[in-house]
Amino acid sequence: AKAVHEGFLRARGCLSEFMQDPKNKQEIKNRLRDVLQRLQECPPDLFLLYYAGHGIQHSSEIFLVPGAANLRYGADDLDQCLSLSDVFRWMQEDLCSHADVTFVSLMDSCRVGLDGAVTAENFVPTEAPVHARPRSFVPFSSCSRGAQASDGAASVGHSPFAELLLEEHKGMFAPGAKLKEVLERVAVGMIGKGQEPALLNLHNIDPNFCVVDAILLPPKLGTTQESIGQPSSSLSAPKFFSYIIIQPGVLLTWHIEHLKRHDKLVRDTEKGLRDKDQGAWLSRHQPICLVD
């Protein structure tokens, strides 16, 4: 999950937040709804939720299981877990009701039932609860109902699902890689690795949408540790910047000379842009930063 987070930090025009080992359902809920509500002022075209952790399937519902959840008494303890239906409902209430946003959920977790069922045939189908959900949403689970998701080999460091998503030349963060085609390729790749992924509504993703534009290569992360759960920090001090802002009917550009004495001004300018309105200005205008 952290590698996915860092990939978004590198991508121009993207903001990312990271939660490591949330202990309870309320912690996940508060953080997610806070992010969604902050985005109301400047909604993105696409919101992607990536979950890598423990999950279970109960009837027709997928549940995210926080670290401190204790499911000793089975279904009676499900209130400690977070249903994916609730996530969809908050996405609709807190963001999609304010703007046309495509919501993509990537669930890299098991879907074994509380009753111990490990194959789809063991489940008795029930009607899923009717909840509000985004008009344009794309749910993607790394395995099928009742199956266990592979953690992958320790030598690789990623699950098979994450490994395909992060593939250097064809993955989600490869320059010019179209997200729709990437997810299709990941689904096919998971079948080849012995899992049966579930991918729905892929038509809701713009076929030309790329996380990383082929022309605008992302910067490398600085040597300093990125703060967990915060928008990306300022870049390391370069010697040259050229900012270009393009809006309908408007072209604004300014240039800072290749002079060492301007380093502090460059750093302060970059930080000011990232800090303005919690990154909303950057998301809205998406300046192009060229580093020499």
Coordinates of C-alpha atoms in Angstrom, one line a residue:
A1 CA 0.0 0.0 0.0
K2 CA 2.8 2.4 0.8
A3 CA 4.3 1.8 -2.7
V4 CA 1.0 2.8 -4.3
H5 CA 0.8 5.9 -2.0
E6 CA 4.3 6.9 -3.1
G7 CA 3.5 6.4 -6.7
F8 CA 0.6 8.9 -6.4
L9 CA 2.9 11.4 -4.6
R10 CA 5.2 11.3 -7.6
A11 CA 2.4 11.9 -10.1
R12 CA 1.6 15.4 -11.2
G13 CA -1.8 16.7 -10.2
C14 CA -2.4 13.8 -7.7
L15 CA -2.8 14.0 -3.9
S16 CA -2.5 10.9 -1.7
E17 CA -3.1 10.0 1.9
F18 CA -1.9 6.9 3.6
M19 CA -3.2 5.0 6.7
Q20 CA -0.9 2.4 8.2
D21 CA -2.4 -0.3 10.3
P22 CA -5.7 1.4 11.4
K23 CA -6.8 -0.1 14.7
N24 CA -10.6 0.2 14.5
K25 CA -13.5 1.0 12.2
Q26 CA -14.0 4.5 13.5
E27 CA -10.4 5.5 12.7
I28 CA -10.9 4.4 9.0
K29 CA -14.3 6.1 8.8
N30 CA -13.1 9.4 10.3
R31 CA -10.1 9.7 8.1
L32 CA -11.9 8.7 4.9
R33 CA -14.8 11.0 5.4
D34 CA -12.5 13.9 6.3
V35 CA -10.6 13.5 3.0
L36 CA -13.8 13.2 1.0
Q37 CA -15.3 16.4 2.6
R38 CA -12.1 18.4 2.1
L39 CA -12.2 17.5 -1.6
Q40 CA -15.7 19.1 -2.0
E41 CA -14.2 22.5 -2.8
C42 CA -12.0 21.1 -5.6
P43 CA -13.3 17.7 -6.5
P44 CA -11.0 15.4 -8.6
D45 CA -12.0 13.6 -11.8
L46 CA -11.2 10.3 -10.2
F47 CA -10.9 9.1 -6.6
L48 CA -9.1 5.8 -6.0
L49 CA -9.2 3.8 -2.8
Y50 CA -6.6 1.1 -2.4
Y51 CA -7.0 -1.3 0.5
A52 CA -4.4 -4.0 1.3
G53 CA -5.3 -5.8 4.5
H54 CA -7.5 -8.4 6.1
G55 CA -11.0 -8.8 4.7
I56 CA -13.9 -11.1 4.9
Q57 CA -17.1 -11.9 3.0
H58 CA -20.4 -12.2 4.8
S59 CA -23.4 -13.0 2.5
S60 CA -23.2 -10.4 -0.2
E61 CA -21.1 -7.9 1.7
I62 CA -17.3 -7.4 1.7
F63 CA -15.9 -6.2 5.1
L64 CA -12.6 -4.5 5.8
V65 CA -11.2 -5.8 9.1
P66 CA -9.2 -3.4 11.2
G67 CA -6.2 -4.6 13.2
A68 CA -7.9 -4.6 16.6
A69 CA -11.1 -6.3 15.5
N70 CA -11.9 -9.6 17.3
L71 CA -14.4 -11.8 15.4
R72 CA -14.5 -14.5 18.0
Y73 CA -18.3 -14.6 17.9
G74 CA -18.7 -14.4 14.2
A75 CA -21.5 -12.3 12.8
D76 CA -22.2 -10.9 16.2
D77 CA -18.9 -9.0 16.0
L78 CA -19.3 -7.6 12.5
D79 CA -20.0 -4.2 13.9
Q80 CA -16.2 -3.9 14.5
C81 CA -15.6 -4.1 10.7
L82 CA -16.3 -1.7 7.9
S83 CA -18.5 -2.7 5.0
L84 CA -17.6 -1.7 1.5
S85 CA -21.3 -0.6 1.1
D86 CA -20.7 2.0 3.8
V87 CA -17.6 3.2 1.9
F88 CA -19.7 3.6 -1.2
R89 CA -22.4 5.4 0.7
W90 CA -19.9 7.9 2.2
M91 CA -18.3 8.5 -1.2
Q92 CA -21.7 9.4 -2.6
E93 CA -22.8 11.6 0.4
D94 CA -19.5 13.4 1.0
L95 CA -18.2 13.9 -2.6
C96 CA -20.1 12.4 -5.5
S97 CA -23.3 14.3 -4.6
H98 CA -21.3 17.5 -5.1
A99 CA -19.5 16.7 -8.3
D100 CA -19.2 14.1 -11.1
V101 CA -16.4 11.9 -9.7
T102 CA -15.5 8.4 -10.7
F103 CA -14.8 6.2 -7.7
V104 CA -12.4 3.3 -8.1
S105 CA -12.0 0.8 -5.2
L106 CA -9.1 -1.7 -5.3
M107 CA -9.5 -4.3 -2.7
D108 CA -6.4 -6.6 -2.2
S109 CA -7.9 -8.7 0.6
C110 CA -9.3 -12.1 1.3
R111 CA -13.0 -12.8 0.9
V112 CA -13.4 -16.0 3.0
G113 CA -16.7 -16.3 4.9
L114 CA -17.1 -16.1 8.6
D115 CA -18.5 -19.6 8.6
G116 CA -15.2 -20.9 7.2
A117 CA -16.5 -21.2 3.6
V118 CA -13.6 -20.9 1.2
T119 CA -15.3 -21.5 -2.1
A120 CA -18.0 -19.6 -3.8
E121 CA -20.3 -22.7 -3.9
N122 CA -20.4 -22.7 -0.1
F123 CA -22.2 -19.4 0.1
V124 CA -26.0 -19.0 0.2
P125 CA -26.8 -15.9 -2.0
T126 CA -28.6 -13.1 -0.3
E127 CA -29.7 -9.7 -1.5
A128 CA -27.1 -7.0 -0.8
P129 CA -28.4 -4.1 1.3
V130 CA -29.6 -1.2 -0.8
H131 CA -27.3 1.7 -0.1
A132 CA -26.5 5.0 -1.9
R133 CA -23.4 4.6 -4.1
P134 CA -21.6 6.7 -6.6
R135 CA -23.2 6.9 -10.0
S136 CA -19.8 6.2 -11.6
F137 CA -17.9 3.6 -9.6
V138 CA -15.5 0.7 -10.4
P139 CA -15.1 -2.0 -7.7
F140 CA -12.1 -4.3 -8.2
S141 CA -11.4 -7.2 -5.8
S142 CA -8.2 -9.2 -6.2
C143 CA -10.0 -12.5 -5.6
S144 CA -13.5 -14.0 -5.9
R145 CA -16.2 -14.4 -3.2
G146 CA -15.0 -17.0 -0.7
A147 CA -11.4 -17.1 -1.8
Q148 CA -8.1 -16.3 -0.1
A149 CA -5.9 -13.6 -1.5
S150 CA -2.2 -14.4 -1.9
D151 CA 0.3 -12.4 0.0
G152 CA 3.0 -13.2 -2.6
A153 CA 6.6 -14.3 -2.0
A154 CA 8.6 -12.6 0.6
S155 CA 11.4 -12.0 -1.9
V156 CA 9.1 -9.9 -4.1
G157 CA 7.8 -7.7 -1.3
H158 CA 4.3 -7.3 -2.8
S159 CA 1.2 -9.3 -3.3
P160 CA 0.6 -10.6 -6.9
F161 CA -2.1 -7.9 -7.2
A162 CA 0.2 -5.0 -6.1
E163 CA 3.0 -6.4 -8.2
L164 CA 0.9 -6.2 -11.4
L165 CA -0.4 -2.7 -10.5
L166 CA 3.2 -1.4 -9.9
E167 CA 4.8 -3.1 -12.9
E168 CA 7.5 -0.6 -14.1
H169 CA 6.7 -0.4 -17.8
K170 CA 3.0 -1.4 -17.9
G171 CA 1.6 -0.7 -14.4
M172 CA -0.5 2.1 -13.1
F173 CA 2.4 4.6 -12.8
A174 CA 4.1 3.9 -16.1
P175 CA 4.2 7.1 -18.2
G176 CA 1.3 7.1 -20.6
A177 CA -0.3 3.9 -19.2
K178 CA -4.1 4.2 -19.5
L179 CA -5.7 3.2 -16.2
K180 CA -8.6 1.3 -17.8
E181 CA -6.1 -0.9 -19.8
V182 CA -3.9 -1.4 -16.7
L183 CA -6.8 -2.7 -14.6
E184 CA -7.9 -5.0 -17.5
R185 CA -4.3 -6.3 -17.7
V186 CA -4.1 -6.8 -13.9
A187 CA -7.4 -8.8 -13.9
V188 CA -6.0 -11.1 -16.7
G189 CA -2.7 -11.4 -14.8
M190 CA -4.4 -12.4 -11.6
I191 CA -6.2 -15.2 -13.4
G192 CA -2.8 -16.4 -14.6
K193 CA -1.6 -16.4 -11.0
G194 CA -4.4 -18.7 -9.8
Q195 CA -6.9 -16.1 -8.4
E196 CA -10.2 -15.1 -9.8
P197 CA -10.5 -11.3 -9.5
A198 CA -13.8 -9.5 -9.6
L199 CA -13.8 -6.3 -11.8
L200 CA -17.0 -4.4 -12.5
N201 CA -18.1 -1.3 -14.4
L202 CA -14.8 -0.7 -16.1
H203 CA -16.6 1.3 -18.7
N204 CA -16.9 4.1 -16.1
I205 CA -13.2 5.0 -16.5
D206 CA -12.3 7.4 -19.3
P207 CA -10.3 5.2 -21.8
N208 CA -7.7 8.0 -22.1
F209 CA -7.2 8.6 -18.4
C210 CA -3.6 8.2 -17.3
V211 CA -2.3 8.6 -13.8
V212 CA 1.1 9.7 -15.2
D213 CA 1.1 11.5 -18.5
A214 CA 3.6 10.2 -21.0
I215 CA 5.0 13.7 -21.6
L216 CA 5.1 14.9 -18.0
L217 CA 7.4 12.5 -16.3
P218 CA 7.0 12.5 -12.4
P219 CA 9.8 13.8 -10.2
K220 CA 11.7 11.4 -8.0
L221 CA 10.9 11.5 -4.3
G222 CA 13.4 13.5 -2.2
T223 CA 15.7 11.8 0.2
T224 CA 13.7 13.0 3.1
Q225 CA 11.0 10.8 4.5
E226 CA 7.5 11.7 3.2
S227 CA 5.1 12.4 6.0
I228 CA 2.5 9.6 6.3
G229 CA -1.0 10.7 5.6
Q230 CA 0.0 14.2 4.3
P231 CA 0.1 15.6 0.7
S232 CA 3.6 15.3 -0.8
S233 CA 6.2 17.7 0.7
S234 CA 8.2 20.2 -1.3
L235 CA 10.7 18.9 -3.8
S236 CA 14.4 19.0 -3.0
A237 CA 16.1 22.2 -4.0
P238 CA 16.6 22.4 -7.8
K239 CA 18.4 25.2 -9.6
F240 CA 15.8 26.0 -12.2
F241 CA 12.0 26.1 -12.4
S242 CA 9.6 27.1 -15.1
Y243 CA 5.9 27.1 -14.2
I244 CA 3.2 27.1 -16.8
I245 CA -0.5 27.5 -16.0
I246 CA -3.0 26.9 -18.8
Q247 CA -6.7 27.6 -18.4
P248 CA -9.3 28.1 -21.1
G249 CA -8.3 31.3 -22.8
V250 CA -5.4 32.0 -20.5
L251 CA -1.7 31.2 -20.6
L252 CA 0.4 32.3 -17.7
T253 CA 4.1 31.4 -17.4
W254 CA 6.9 32.6 -15.3
H255 CA 10.6 31.7 -15.2
I256 CA 13.2 31.7 -12.5
E257 CA 16.8 32.0 -13.7
H258 CA 19.4 29.3 -13.2
L259 CA 21.1 31.2 -10.4
K260 CA 22.1 29.6 -7.1
R261 CA 20.9 32.6 -5.1
H262 CA 17.3 31.8 -6.1
D263 CA 17.3 28.4 -4.5
K264 CA 15.4 29.6 -1.4
L265 CA 12.9 31.5 -3.5
V266 CA 12.3 28.3 -5.5
R267 CA 11.8 26.2 -2.4
D268 CA 9.5 28.7 -0.8
T269 CA 7.4 29.1 -4.0
E270 CA 7.0 25.3 -4.4
K271 CA 6.0 24.8 -0.7
G272 CA 3.6 27.7 -0.9
L273 CA 1.9 26.2 -3.9
R274 CA 1.6 22.8 -2.2
D275 CA 0.3 24.3 1.1
K276 CA -2.2 26.7 -0.5
D277 CA -5.8 25.5 0.4
Q278 CA -4.4 22.1 1.4
G279 CA -3.3 21.4 -2.2
A280 CA -6.6 22.5 -3.8
W281 CA -5.0 25.2 -5.9
L282 CA -2.5 22.7 -7.3
S283 CA -5.2 20.2 -8.1
R284 CA -7.2 22.8 -9.8
H285 CA -4.4 24.4 -11.9
Q286 CA -1.9 21.6 -12.1
P287 CA 1.2 23.6 -12.9
I288 CA 4.0 22.0 -14.9
C289 CA 7.3 22.0 -13.1
L290 CA 10.4 21.5 -15.2
V291 CA 13.6 20.9 -13.4
D292 CA 17.1 21.4 -14.9

